[in-house]
Amino acid sequence: MSQGSVHLHTPGLIGSAGALQLDQKSLAFKVGAVVLGTAFLALASRVEVPMVPVPVTMQTFAIAMIGALYGARLGTLTVLTWLGEAMIGLPVLAGGAGGLAHFAGPTGGYLASFPIMALLVGLLAERGWNARRPLLAFSSMLSANALCLAMGGIWLSGMIGMEKAFLLGVAPFVVGGILKSALGAATLVALSRFAKRGDTK
């Protein structure tokens, strides 16, 4: 996108709340946003630190950003579309993985939490937990990460027991969740400031 187009569409793309105003866009624009969002999620999945039984990725950061920028409805739809791509075997999950087996394996609970994460962050962003209130934006993303770890840990405990599930599937990801939530809130603020500068040109 050129600088001219950013300037022209900024009021519609990033409003004063800091979220993309996609509900006001055409169907074609929304479809393009979903496609772009799934590509972003697939790319974030490639940023991986291999661990057993669950790898560390940038997926939760990307999901929180999709929820905050796209809003609850389109953000959730985008994450569901991405998971649908994974279900049919496209290499969009961590490490370029795909296929139904991943939804029944150790990562099943985390994958199930992802649309709920996007929905939660999107709903809170629409209610003011956004770039205008960075601490609340951070809190919404941190809450979504906590939900992910809770659902993932509960699912994993059914396979390896509660203690191991906590030690292997929850505890190692707590600090990362905090850092990714802080990065997400900072990114929202940076995008909002960039948009405001575009409005003044």
CSV table of N, CA and C in Angstrom, one decimal, residues 20-160:
chain,number,residue,atom,x,y,z
A,20,LEU,N,-9.1,-1.5,13.5
A,20,LEU,CA,-9.5,-1.4,12.1
A,20,LEU,C,-11.1,-1.4,12.0
A,21,GLN,N,-11.6,-0.5,11.2
A,21,GLN,CA,-13.1,-0.3,11.1
A,21,GLN,C,-13.6,-1.2,9.9
A,22,LEU,N,-13.4,-2.5,10.0
A,22,LEU,CA,-13.7,-3.3,8.9
A,22,LEU,C,-15.2,-3.5,8.7
A,23,ASP,N,-16.0,-3.3,9.7
A,23,ASP,CA,-17.5,-3.5,9.5
A,23,ASP,C,-18.0,-2.5,8.5
A,24,GLN,N,-17.3,-1.4,8.2
A,24,GLN,CA,-17.7,-0.4,7.3
A,24,GLN,C,-17.2,-0.6,5.9
A,25,LYS,N,-16.5,-1.7,5.7
A,25,LYS,CA,-15.9,-2.0,4.4
A,25,LYS,C,-16.8,-2.9,3.6
A,26,SER,N,-16.4,-3.0,2.3
A,26,SER,CA,-17.1,-3.9,1.4
A,26,SER,C,-16.8,-5.3,1.7
A,27,LEU,N,-17.6,-6.2,1.1
A,27,LEU,CA,-17.4,-7.7,1.3
A,27,LEU,C,-16.1,-8.1,0.7
A,28,ALA,N,-15.7,-7.5,-0.4
A,28,ALA,CA,-14.4,-7.9,-1.1
A,28,ALA,C,-13.3,-7.4,-0.2
A,29,PHE,N,-13.4,-6.3,0.5
A,29,PHE,CA,-12.4,-5.8,1.4
A,29,PHE,C,-12.2,-6.7,2.6
A,30,LYS,N,-13.4,-7.2,3.1
A,30,LYS,CA,-13.4,-8.1,4.3
A,30,LYS,C,-12.8,-9.4,3.9
A,31,VAL,N,-13.1,-9.9,2.7
A,31,VAL,CA,-12.5,-11.2,2.3
A,31,VAL,C,-11.0,-11.1,2.2
A,32,GLY,N,-10.5,-9.9,1.6
A,32,GLY,CA,-9.1,-9.7,1.5
A,32,GLY,C,-8.5,-9.6,2.9
A,33,ALA,N,-9.2,-9.0,3.8
A,33,ALA,CA,-8.6,-8.9,5.2
A,33,ALA,C,-8.5,-10.3,5.8
A,34,VAL,N,-9.5,-11.1,5.6
A,34,VAL,CA,-9.4,-12.5,6.1
A,34,VAL,C,-8.2,-13.3,5.5
A,35,VAL,N,-8.1,-13.1,4.2
A,35,VAL,CA,-6.9,-13.8,3.6
A,35,VAL,C,-5.6,-13.3,4.1
A,36,LEU,N,-5.5,-12.0,4.2
A,36,LEU,CA,-4.3,-11.4,4.8
A,36,LEU,C,-4.0,-11.9,6.2
A,37,GLY,N,-5.1,-11.9,7.0
A,37,GLY,CA,-5.0,-12.3,8.4
A,37,GLY,C,-4.6,-13.8,8.5
A,38,THR,N,-5.1,-14.7,7.7
A,38,THR,CA,-4.7,-16.1,7.8
A,38,THR,C,-3.2,-16.2,7.4
A,39,ALA,N,-2.8,-15.4,6.4
A,39,ALA,CA,-1.4,-15.5,6.0
A,39,ALA,C,-0.5,-15.0,7.2
A,40,PHE,N,-0.9,-13.9,7.9
A,40,PHE,CA,-0.2,-13.4,9.0
A,40,PHE,C,-0.1,-14.5,10.1
A,41,LEU,N,-1.2,-15.2,10.4
A,41,LEU,CA,-1.2,-16.3,11.4
A,41,LEU,C,-0.3,-17.4,11.0
A,42,ALA,N,-0.3,-17.8,9.7
A,42,ALA,CA,0.6,-18.8,9.2
A,42,ALA,C,2.0,-18.4,9.4
A,43,LEU,N,2.3,-17.2,9.1
A,43,LEU,CA,3.7,-16.7,9.2
A,43,LEU,C,4.1,-16.7,10.7
A,44,ALA,N,3.2,-16.2,11.6
A,44,ALA,CA,3.6,-16.2,13.0
A,44,ALA,C,3.8,-17.6,13.5
A,45,SER,N,3.1,-18.6,12.9
A,45,SER,CA,3.3,-20.0,13.3
A,45,SER,C,4.7,-20.5,13.0
A,46,ARG,N,5.3,-19.9,12.0
A,46,ARG,CA,6.7,-20.3,11.6
A,46,ARG,C,7.7,-19.8,12.6
A,47,VAL,N,7.4,-18.8,13.4
A,47,VAL,CA,8.3,-18.3,14.4
A,47,VAL,C,8.2,-19.2,15.6
A,48,GLU,N,9.1,-20.2,15.7
A,48,GLU,CA,8.9,-21.3,16.6
A,48,GLU,C,10.1,-21.6,17.4
A,49,VAL,N,9.9,-21.9,18.7
A,49,VAL,CA,11.0,-22.5,19.5
A,49,VAL,C,10.5,-23.9,19.8
A,50,PRO,N,11.1,-25.0,19.2
A,50,PRO,CA,10.6,-26.3,19.5
A,50,PRO,C,10.7,-26.7,20.9
A,51,MET,N,9.5,-27.2,21.4
A,51,MET,CA,9.5,-27.8,22.8
A,51,MET,C,8.5,-29.0,22.8
A,52,VAL,N,8.7,-29.8,23.8
A,52,VAL,CA,7.8,-31.0,23.9
A,52,VAL,C,7.0,-30.9,25.2
A,53,PRO,N,5.7,-31.1,25.1
A,53,PRO,CA,4.9,-31.5,23.9
A,53,PRO,C,4.3,-30.4,23.1
A,54,VAL,N,4.5,-29.1,23.5
A,54,VAL,CA,3.9,-28.0,22.9
A,54,VAL,C,5.0,-26.9,22.6
A,55,PRO,N,5.1,-26.5,21.3
A,55,PRO,CA,6.2,-25.6,20.9
A,55,PRO,C,5.8,-24.1,21.3
A,56,VAL,N,6.8,-23.3,21.4
A,56,VAL,CA,6.6,-21.8,21.6
A,56,VAL,C,6.5,-21.2,20.3
A,57,THR,N,5.5,-20.4,20.0
A,57,THR,CA,5.3,-19.7,18.7
A,57,THR,C,4.8,-18.3,19.0
A,58,MET,N,4.7,-17.6,17.9
A,58,MET,CA,4.1,-16.2,18.0
A,58,MET,C,2.6,-16.3,17.6
A,59,GLN,N,2.0,-17.4,17.6
A,59,GLN,CA,0.6,-17.6,17.3
A,59,GLN,C,-0.3,-16.7,18.2
A,60,THR,N,-0.1,-16.8,19.5
A,60,THR,CA,-1.0,-16.1,20.4
A,60,THR,C,-0.9,-14.5,20.2
A,61,PHE,N,0.3,-14.1,19.9
A,61,PHE,CA,0.5,-12.7,19.6
A,61,PHE,C,-0.3,-12.3,18.3
A,62,ALA,N,-0.2,-13.1,17.3
A,62,ALA,CA,-0.9,-12.8,16.1
A,62,ALA,C,-2.4,-12.9,16.3
A,63,ILE,N,-2.9,-13.8,17.0
A,63,ILE,CA,-4.3,-14.0,17.3
A,63,ILE,C,-4.9,-12.8,18.0
A,64,ALA,N,-4.1,-12.4,19.1
A,64,ALA,CA,-4.6,-11.2,19.8
A,64,ALA,C,-4.6,-9.9,19.0
A,65,MET,N,-3.6,-9.8,18.1
A,65,MET,CA,-3.6,-8.6,17.2
A,65,MET,C,-4.8,-8.7,16.2
A,66,ILE,N,-5.1,-9.9,15.7
A,66,ILE,CA,-6.2,-10.0,14.8
A,66,ILE,C,-7.5,-9.6,15.5
A,67,GLY,N,-7.7,-10.1,16.7
A,67,GLY,CA,-8.9,-9.7,17.5
A,67,GLY,C,-9.0,-8.3,17.7
A,68,ALA,N,-7.8,-7.6,18.1
A,68,ALA,CA,-7.9,-6.2,18.4
A,68,ALA,C,-8.1,-5.3,17.2
A,69,LEU,N,-7.5,-5.7,16.1
A,69,LEU,CA,-7.6,-4.9,14.9
A,69,LEU,C,-8.8,-5.2,14.0
A,70,TYR,N,-9.2,-6.4,14.0
A,70,TYR,CA,-10.4,-6.8,13.1
A,70,TYR,C,-11.7,-6.7,13.9
A,71,GLY,N,-11.7,-6.7,15.2
A,71,GLY,CA,-12.9,-6.8,15.9
A,71,GLY,C,-13.3,-8.2,16.2
A,72,ALA,N,-14.4,-8.4,17.0
A,72,ALA,CA,-14.8,-9.7,17.5
A,72,ALA,C,-15.2,-10.6,16.4
A,73,ARG,N,-16.1,-10.1,15.5
A,73,ARG,CA,-16.7,-11.0,14.5
A,73,ARG,C,-15.7,-11.4,13.4
A,74,LEU,N,-15.1,-10.4,12.8
A,74,LEU,CA,-14.2,-10.7,11.7
A,74,LEU,C,-12.9,-11.3,12.2
A,75,GLY,N,-12.5,-10.9,13.4
A,75,GLY,CA,-11.3,-11.6,14.0
A,75,GLY,C,-11.5,-13.0,14.3
A,76,THR,N,-12.7,-13.4,14.8
A,76,THR,CA,-13.0,-14.8,15.1
A,76,THR,C,-13.1,-15.6,13.8
A,77,LEU,N,-13.8,-15.0,12.8
A,77,LEU,CA,-13.9,-15.6,11.5
A,77,LEU,C,-12.6,-15.9,10.9
A,78,THR,N,-11.7,-14.9,11.0
A,78,THR,CA,-10.3,-15.1,10.4
A,78,THR,C,-9.6,-16.3,11.1
A,79,VAL,N,-9.6,-16.3,12.4
A,79,VAL,CA,-9.0,-17.4,13.1
A,79,VAL,C,-9.6,-18.8,12.8
A,80,LEU,N,-10.9,-18.8,12.7
A,80,LEU,CA,-11.6,-20.1,12.3
A,80,LEU,C,-11.2,-20.5,10.9
A,81,THR,N,-11.1,-19.5,10.0
A,81,THR,CA,-10.7,-19.8,8.6
A,81,THR,C,-9.3,-20.4,8.6
A,82,TRP,N,-8.4,-19.8,9.4
A,82,TRP,CA,-7.0,-20.3,9.5
A,82,TRP,C,-7.0,-21.7,10.0
A,83,LEU,N,-7.8,-22.0,11.0
A,83,LEU,CA,-7.9,-23.4,11.6
A,83,LEU,C,-8.5,-24.3,10.6
A,84,GLY,N,-9.4,-23.8,9.8
A,84,GLY,CA,-10.0,-24.7,8.7
A,84,GLY,C,-9.0,-25.0,7.7
A,85,GLU,N,-8.1,-24.1,7.4
A,85,GLU,CA,-7.0,-24.4,6.4
A,85,GLU,C,-6.1,-25.5,7.0
A,86,ALA,N,-5.9,-25.4,8.3
A,86,ALA,CA,-5.1,-26.4,9.0
A,86,ALA,C,-5.7,-27.8,8.9
A,87,MET,N,-7.0,-27.8,9.1
A,87,MET,CA,-7.8,-29.1,9.2
A,87,MET,C,-7.7,-29.8,7.8
A,88,ILE,N,-7.7,-29.1,6.7
A,88,ILE,CA,-7.7,-29.7,5.4
A,88,ILE,C,-6.3,-30.0,5.0
A,89,GLY,N,-5.3,-29.8,5.9
A,89,GLY,CA,-3.9,-30.2,5.6
A,89,GLY,C,-3.0,-29.1,5.2
A,90,LEU,N,-3.4,-27.9,5.1
A,90,LEU,CA,-2.5,-26.8,4.6
A,90,LEU,C,-1.4,-26.6,5.7
A,91,PRO,N,-0.2,-26.3,5.4
A,91,PRO,CA,0.9,-26.2,6.4
A,91,PRO,C,0.9,-24.8,7.1
A,92,VAL,N,-0.1,-24.5,7.9
A,92,VAL,CA,-0.2,-23.2,8.5
A,92,VAL,C,0.0,-23.2,10.0
A,93,LEU,N,0.2,-24.4,10.6
A,93,LEU,CA,0.4,-24.4,12.0
A,93,LEU,C,1.8,-24.4,12.4
A,94,ALA,N,2.2,-24.5,13.6
A,94,ALA,CA,3.6,-24.4,14.1
A,94,ALA,C,4.5,-25.4,13.3
A,95,GLY,N,5.6,-24.9,12.8
A,95,GLY,CA,6.5,-25.7,12.1
A,95,GLY,C,6.0,-26.1,10.7
A,96,GLY,N,5.0,-25.4,10.2
A,96,GLY,CA,4.5,-25.8,8.9
A,96,GLY,C,3.6,-27.0,8.9
A,97,ALA,N,3.0,-27.3,10.0
A,97,ALA,CA,2.2,-28.5,10.2
A,97,ALA,C,0.8,-28.3,9.7
A,98,GLY,N,0.1,-29.3,9.5
A,98,GLY,CA,-1.4,-29.2,9.2
A,98,GLY,C,-2.0,-30.6,9.3
A,99,GLY,N,-3.3,-30.7,9.3
A,99,GLY,CA,-4.0,-31.9,9.4
A,99,GLY,C,-4.8,-32.1,10.7
A,100,LEU,N,-5.8,-32.9,10.6
A,100,LEU,CA,-6.7,-33.1,11.7
A,100,LEU,C,-6.1,-33.7,13.0
A,101,ALA,N,-5.0,-34.4,12.8
A,101,ALA,CA,-4.3,-35.1,13.9
A,101,ALA,C,-3.9,-34.1,15.0
A,102,HIS,N,-3.6,-32.9,14.6
A,102,HIS,CA,-3.1,-31.9,15.5
A,102,HIS,C,-4.2,-31.4,16.4
A,103,PHE,N,-5.4,-31.5,16.0
A,103,PHE,CA,-6.6,-31.1,16.8
A,103,PHE,C,-7.0,-32.1,17.9
A,104,ALA,N,-6.4,-33.3,17.7
A,104,ALA,CA,-6.7,-34.4,18.7
A,104,ALA,C,-5.5,-34.7,19.5
A,105,GLY,N,-4.3,-34.1,19.2
A,105,GLY,CA,-3.1,-34.4,19.9
A,105,GLY,C,-2.9,-33.4,21.1
A,106,PRO,N,-1.7,-33.3,21.6
A,106,PRO,CA,-1.4,-32.5,22.7
A,106,PRO,C,-1.7,-31.0,22.6
A,107,THR,N,-1.7,-30.5,21.3
A,107,THR,CA,-2.0,-29.1,21.1
A,107,THR,C,-3.5,-28.8,20.9
A,108,GLY,N,-4.3,-29.8,21.0
A,108,GLY,CA,-5.8,-29.6,20.7
A,108,GLY,C,-6.4,-28.6,21.5
A,109,GLY,N,-6.1,-28.5,22.8
A,109,GLY,CA,-6.8,-27.5,23.7
A,109,GLY,C,-6.4,-26.1,23.3
A,110,TYR,N,-5.1,-25.9,23.0
A,110,TYR,CA,-4.7,-24.6,22.6
A,110,TYR,C,-5.3,-24.1,21.3
A,111,LEU,N,-5.4,-25.1,20.3
A,111,LEU,CA,-6.0,-24.7,19.1
A,111,LEU,C,-7.5,-24.4,19.3
A,112,ALA,N,-8.2,-25.1,20.1
A,112,ALA,CA,-9.6,-24.8,20.4
A,112,ALA,C,-9.8,-23.4,21.1
A,113,SER,N,-8.8,-23.0,21.8
A,113,SER,CA,-8.9,-21.7,22.5
A,113,SER,C,-8.7,-20.5,21.6
A,114,PHE,N,-8.1,-20.7,20.4
A,114,PHE,CA,-7.7,-19.6,19.6
A,114,PHE,C,-8.8,-18.7,19.1
A,115,PRO,N,-9.9,-19.3,18.6
A,115,PRO,CA,-11.1,-18.4,18.2
A,115,PRO,C,-11.7,-17.7,19.4
A,116,ILE,N,-11.7,-18.3,20.6
A,116,ILE,CA,-12.2,-17.6,21.8
A,116,ILE,C,-11.3,-16.5,22.2
A,117,MET,N,-10.0,-16.7,22.0
A,117,MET,CA,-9.0,-15.6,22.3
A,117,MET,C,-9.3,-14.4,21.4
A,118,ALA,N,-9.5,-14.6,20.1
A,118,ALA,CA,-9.8,-13.5,19.2
A,118,ALA,C,-11.1,-12.9,19.5
A,119,LEU,N,-12.1,-13.7,19.9
A,119,LEU,CA,-13.4,-13.1,20.3
A,119,LEU,C,-13.3,-12.2,21.5
A,120,LEU,N,-12.6,-12.7,22.5
A,120,LEU,CA,-12.4,-12.0,23.8
A,120,LEU,C,-11.7,-10.7,23.5
A,121,VAL,N,-10.6,-10.7,22.9
A,121,VAL,CA,-9.8,-9.5,22.6
A,121,VAL,C,-10.6,-8.5,21.8
A,122,GLY,N,-11.3,-9.0,20.7
A,122,GLY,CA,-12.1,-8.2,19.9
A,122,GLY,C,-13.2,-7.5,20.6
A,123,LEU,N,-13.9,-8.2,21.5
A,123,LEU,CA,-15.0,-7.7,22.2
A,123,LEU,C,-14.5,-6.6,23.2
A,124,LEU,N,-13.4,-6.8,23.8
A,124,LEU,CA,-12.9,-5.9,24.8
A,124,LEU,C,-12.3,-4.6,24.0
A,125,ALA,N,-11.7,-4.9,22.9
A,125,ALA,CA,-11.2,-3.7,22.1
A,125,ALA,C,-12.4,-2.8,21.6
A,126,GLU,N,-13.5,-3.4,21.3
A,126,GLU,CA,-14.7,-2.6,20.9
A,126,GLU,C,-15.3,-1.9,22.0
A,127,ARG,N,-14.9,-2.3,23.2
A,127,ARG,CA,-15.4,-1.6,24.4
A,127,ARG,C,-14.4,-0.7,25.1
A,128,GLY,N,-13.3,-0.4,24.3
A,128,GLY,CA,-12.4,0.6,24.8
A,128,GLY,C,-11.1,0.1,25.3
A,129,TRP,N,-10.9,-1.2,25.3
A,129,TRP,CA,-9.6,-1.8,25.7
A,129,TRP,C,-8.7,-1.9,24.5
A,130,ASN,N,-8.2,-0.7,24.1
A,130,ASN,CA,-7.5,-0.6,22.9
A,130,ASN,C,-6.3,0.4,23.0
A,131,ALA,N,-5.9,0.9,21.9
A,131,ALA,CA,-4.7,1.7,21.8
A,131,ALA,C,-4.9,3.0,22.7
A,132,ARG,N,-6.1,3.5,22.9
A,132,ARG,CA,-6.3,4.7,23.7
A,132,ARG,C,-6.1,4.4,25.2
A,133,ARG,N,-6.1,3.1,25.5
A,133,ARG,CA,-5.9,2.7,26.9
A,133,ARG,C,-5.0,1.5,26.9
A,134,PRO,N,-3.7,1.7,26.7
A,134,PRO,CA,-2.7,0.6,26.5
A,134,PRO,C,-2.7,-0.4,27.7
A,135,LEU,N,-2.9,0.1,28.9
A,135,LEU,CA,-2.9,-0.9,30.0
A,135,LEU,C,-4.1,-1.9,29.9
A,136,LEU,N,-5.2,-1.4,29.5
A,136,LEU,CA,-6.4,-2.2,29.3
A,136,LEU,C,-6.2,-3.1,28.1
A,137,ALA,N,-5.5,-2.6,27.0
A,137,ALA,CA,-5.2,-3.5,25.9
A,137,ALA,C,-4.3,-4.6,26.3
A,138,PHE,N,-3.3,-4.3,27.1
A,138,PHE,CA,-2.4,-5.3,27.6
A,138,PHE,C,-3.2,-6.3,28.4
A,139,SER,N,-4.1,-5.8,29.3
A,139,SER,CA,-4.8,-6.7,30.1
A,139,SER,C,-5.7,-7.7,29.3
A,140,SER,N,-6.3,-7.2,28.3
A,140,SER,CA,-7.2,-8.0,27.4
A,140,SER,C,-6.4,-9.1,26.8
A,141,MET,N,-5.2,-8.8,26.3
A,141,MET,CA,-4.4,-9.8,25.6
A,141,MET,C,-3.8,-10.8,26.6
A,142,LEU,N,-3.5,-10.3,27.8
A,142,LEU,CA,-3.0,-11.2,28.9
A,142,LEU,C,-4.1,-12.1,29.3
A,143,SER,N,-5.3,-11.6,29.4
A,143,SER,CA,-6.4,-12.5,29.8
A,143,SER,C,-6.6,-13.6,28.7
A,144,ALA,N,-6.5,-13.2,27.4
A,144,ALA,CA,-6.7,-14.1,26.3
A,144,ALA,C,-5.6,-15.2,26.4
A,145,ASN,N,-4.4,-14.8,26.7
A,145,ASN,CA,-3.3,-15.8,26.8
A,145,ASN,C,-3.5,-16.7,28.0
A,146,ALA,N,-4.0,-16.2,29.1
A,146,ALA,CA,-4.3,-17.0,30.2
A,146,ALA,C,-5.4,-18.0,29.9
A,147,LEU,N,-6.4,-17.6,29.1
A,147,LEU,CA,-7.4,-18.5,28.7
A,147,LEU,C,-6.9,-19.6,27.9
A,148,CYS,N,-6.0,-19.3,26.9
A,148,CYS,CA,-5.3,-20.3,26.1
A,148,CYS,C,-4.6,-21.3,26.9
A,149,LEU,N,-3.8,-20.8,27.9
A,149,LEU,CA,-3.0,-21.7,28.7
A,149,LEU,C,-3.9,-22.6,29.6
A,150,ALA,N,-5.0,-22.1,30.0
A,150,ALA,CA,-6.0,-22.8,30.8
A,150,ALA,C,-6.6,-24.0,30.0
A,151,MET,N,-7.1,-23.6,28.8
A,151,MET,CA,-7.8,-24.6,28.0
A,151,MET,C,-6.7,-25.6,27.5
A,152,GLY,N,-5.6,-25.2,27.1
A,152,GLY,CA,-4.5,-26.1,26.6
A,152,GLY,C,-4.1,-27.0,27.7
A,153,GLY,N,-3.9,-26.4,29.0
A,153,GLY,CA,-3.5,-27.3,30.1
A,153,GLY,C,-4.5,-28.3,30.5
A,154,ILE,N,-5.7,-27.9,30.5
A,154,ILE,CA,-6.8,-28.9,30.8
A,154,ILE,C,-6.8,-30.0,29.8
A,155,TRP,N,-6.8,-29.7,28.6
A,155,TRP,CA,-6.8,-30.7,27.5
A,155,TRP,C,-5.5,-31.7,27.7
A,156,LEU,N,-4.4,-31.0,27.9
A,156,LEU,CA,-3.2,-31.8,28.0
A,156,LEU,C,-3.2,-32.7,29.2
A,157,SER,N,-3.8,-32.2,30.3
A,157,SER,CA,-3.8,-33.0,31.5
A,157,SER,C,-4.5,-34.3,31.4
A,158,GLY,N,-5.5,-34.4,30.4
A,158,GLY,CA,-6.2,-35.6,30.1
A,158,GLY,C,-5.3,-36.6,29.5
A,159,MET,N,-4.1,-36.2,29.0
A,159,MET,CA,-3.2,-37.1,28.3
A,159,MET,C,-2.0,-37.5,29.1
A,160,ILE,N,-1.5,-36.5,29.9
A,160,ILE,CA,-0.3,-36.8,30.6
A,160,ILE,C,-0.4,-36.5,32.1
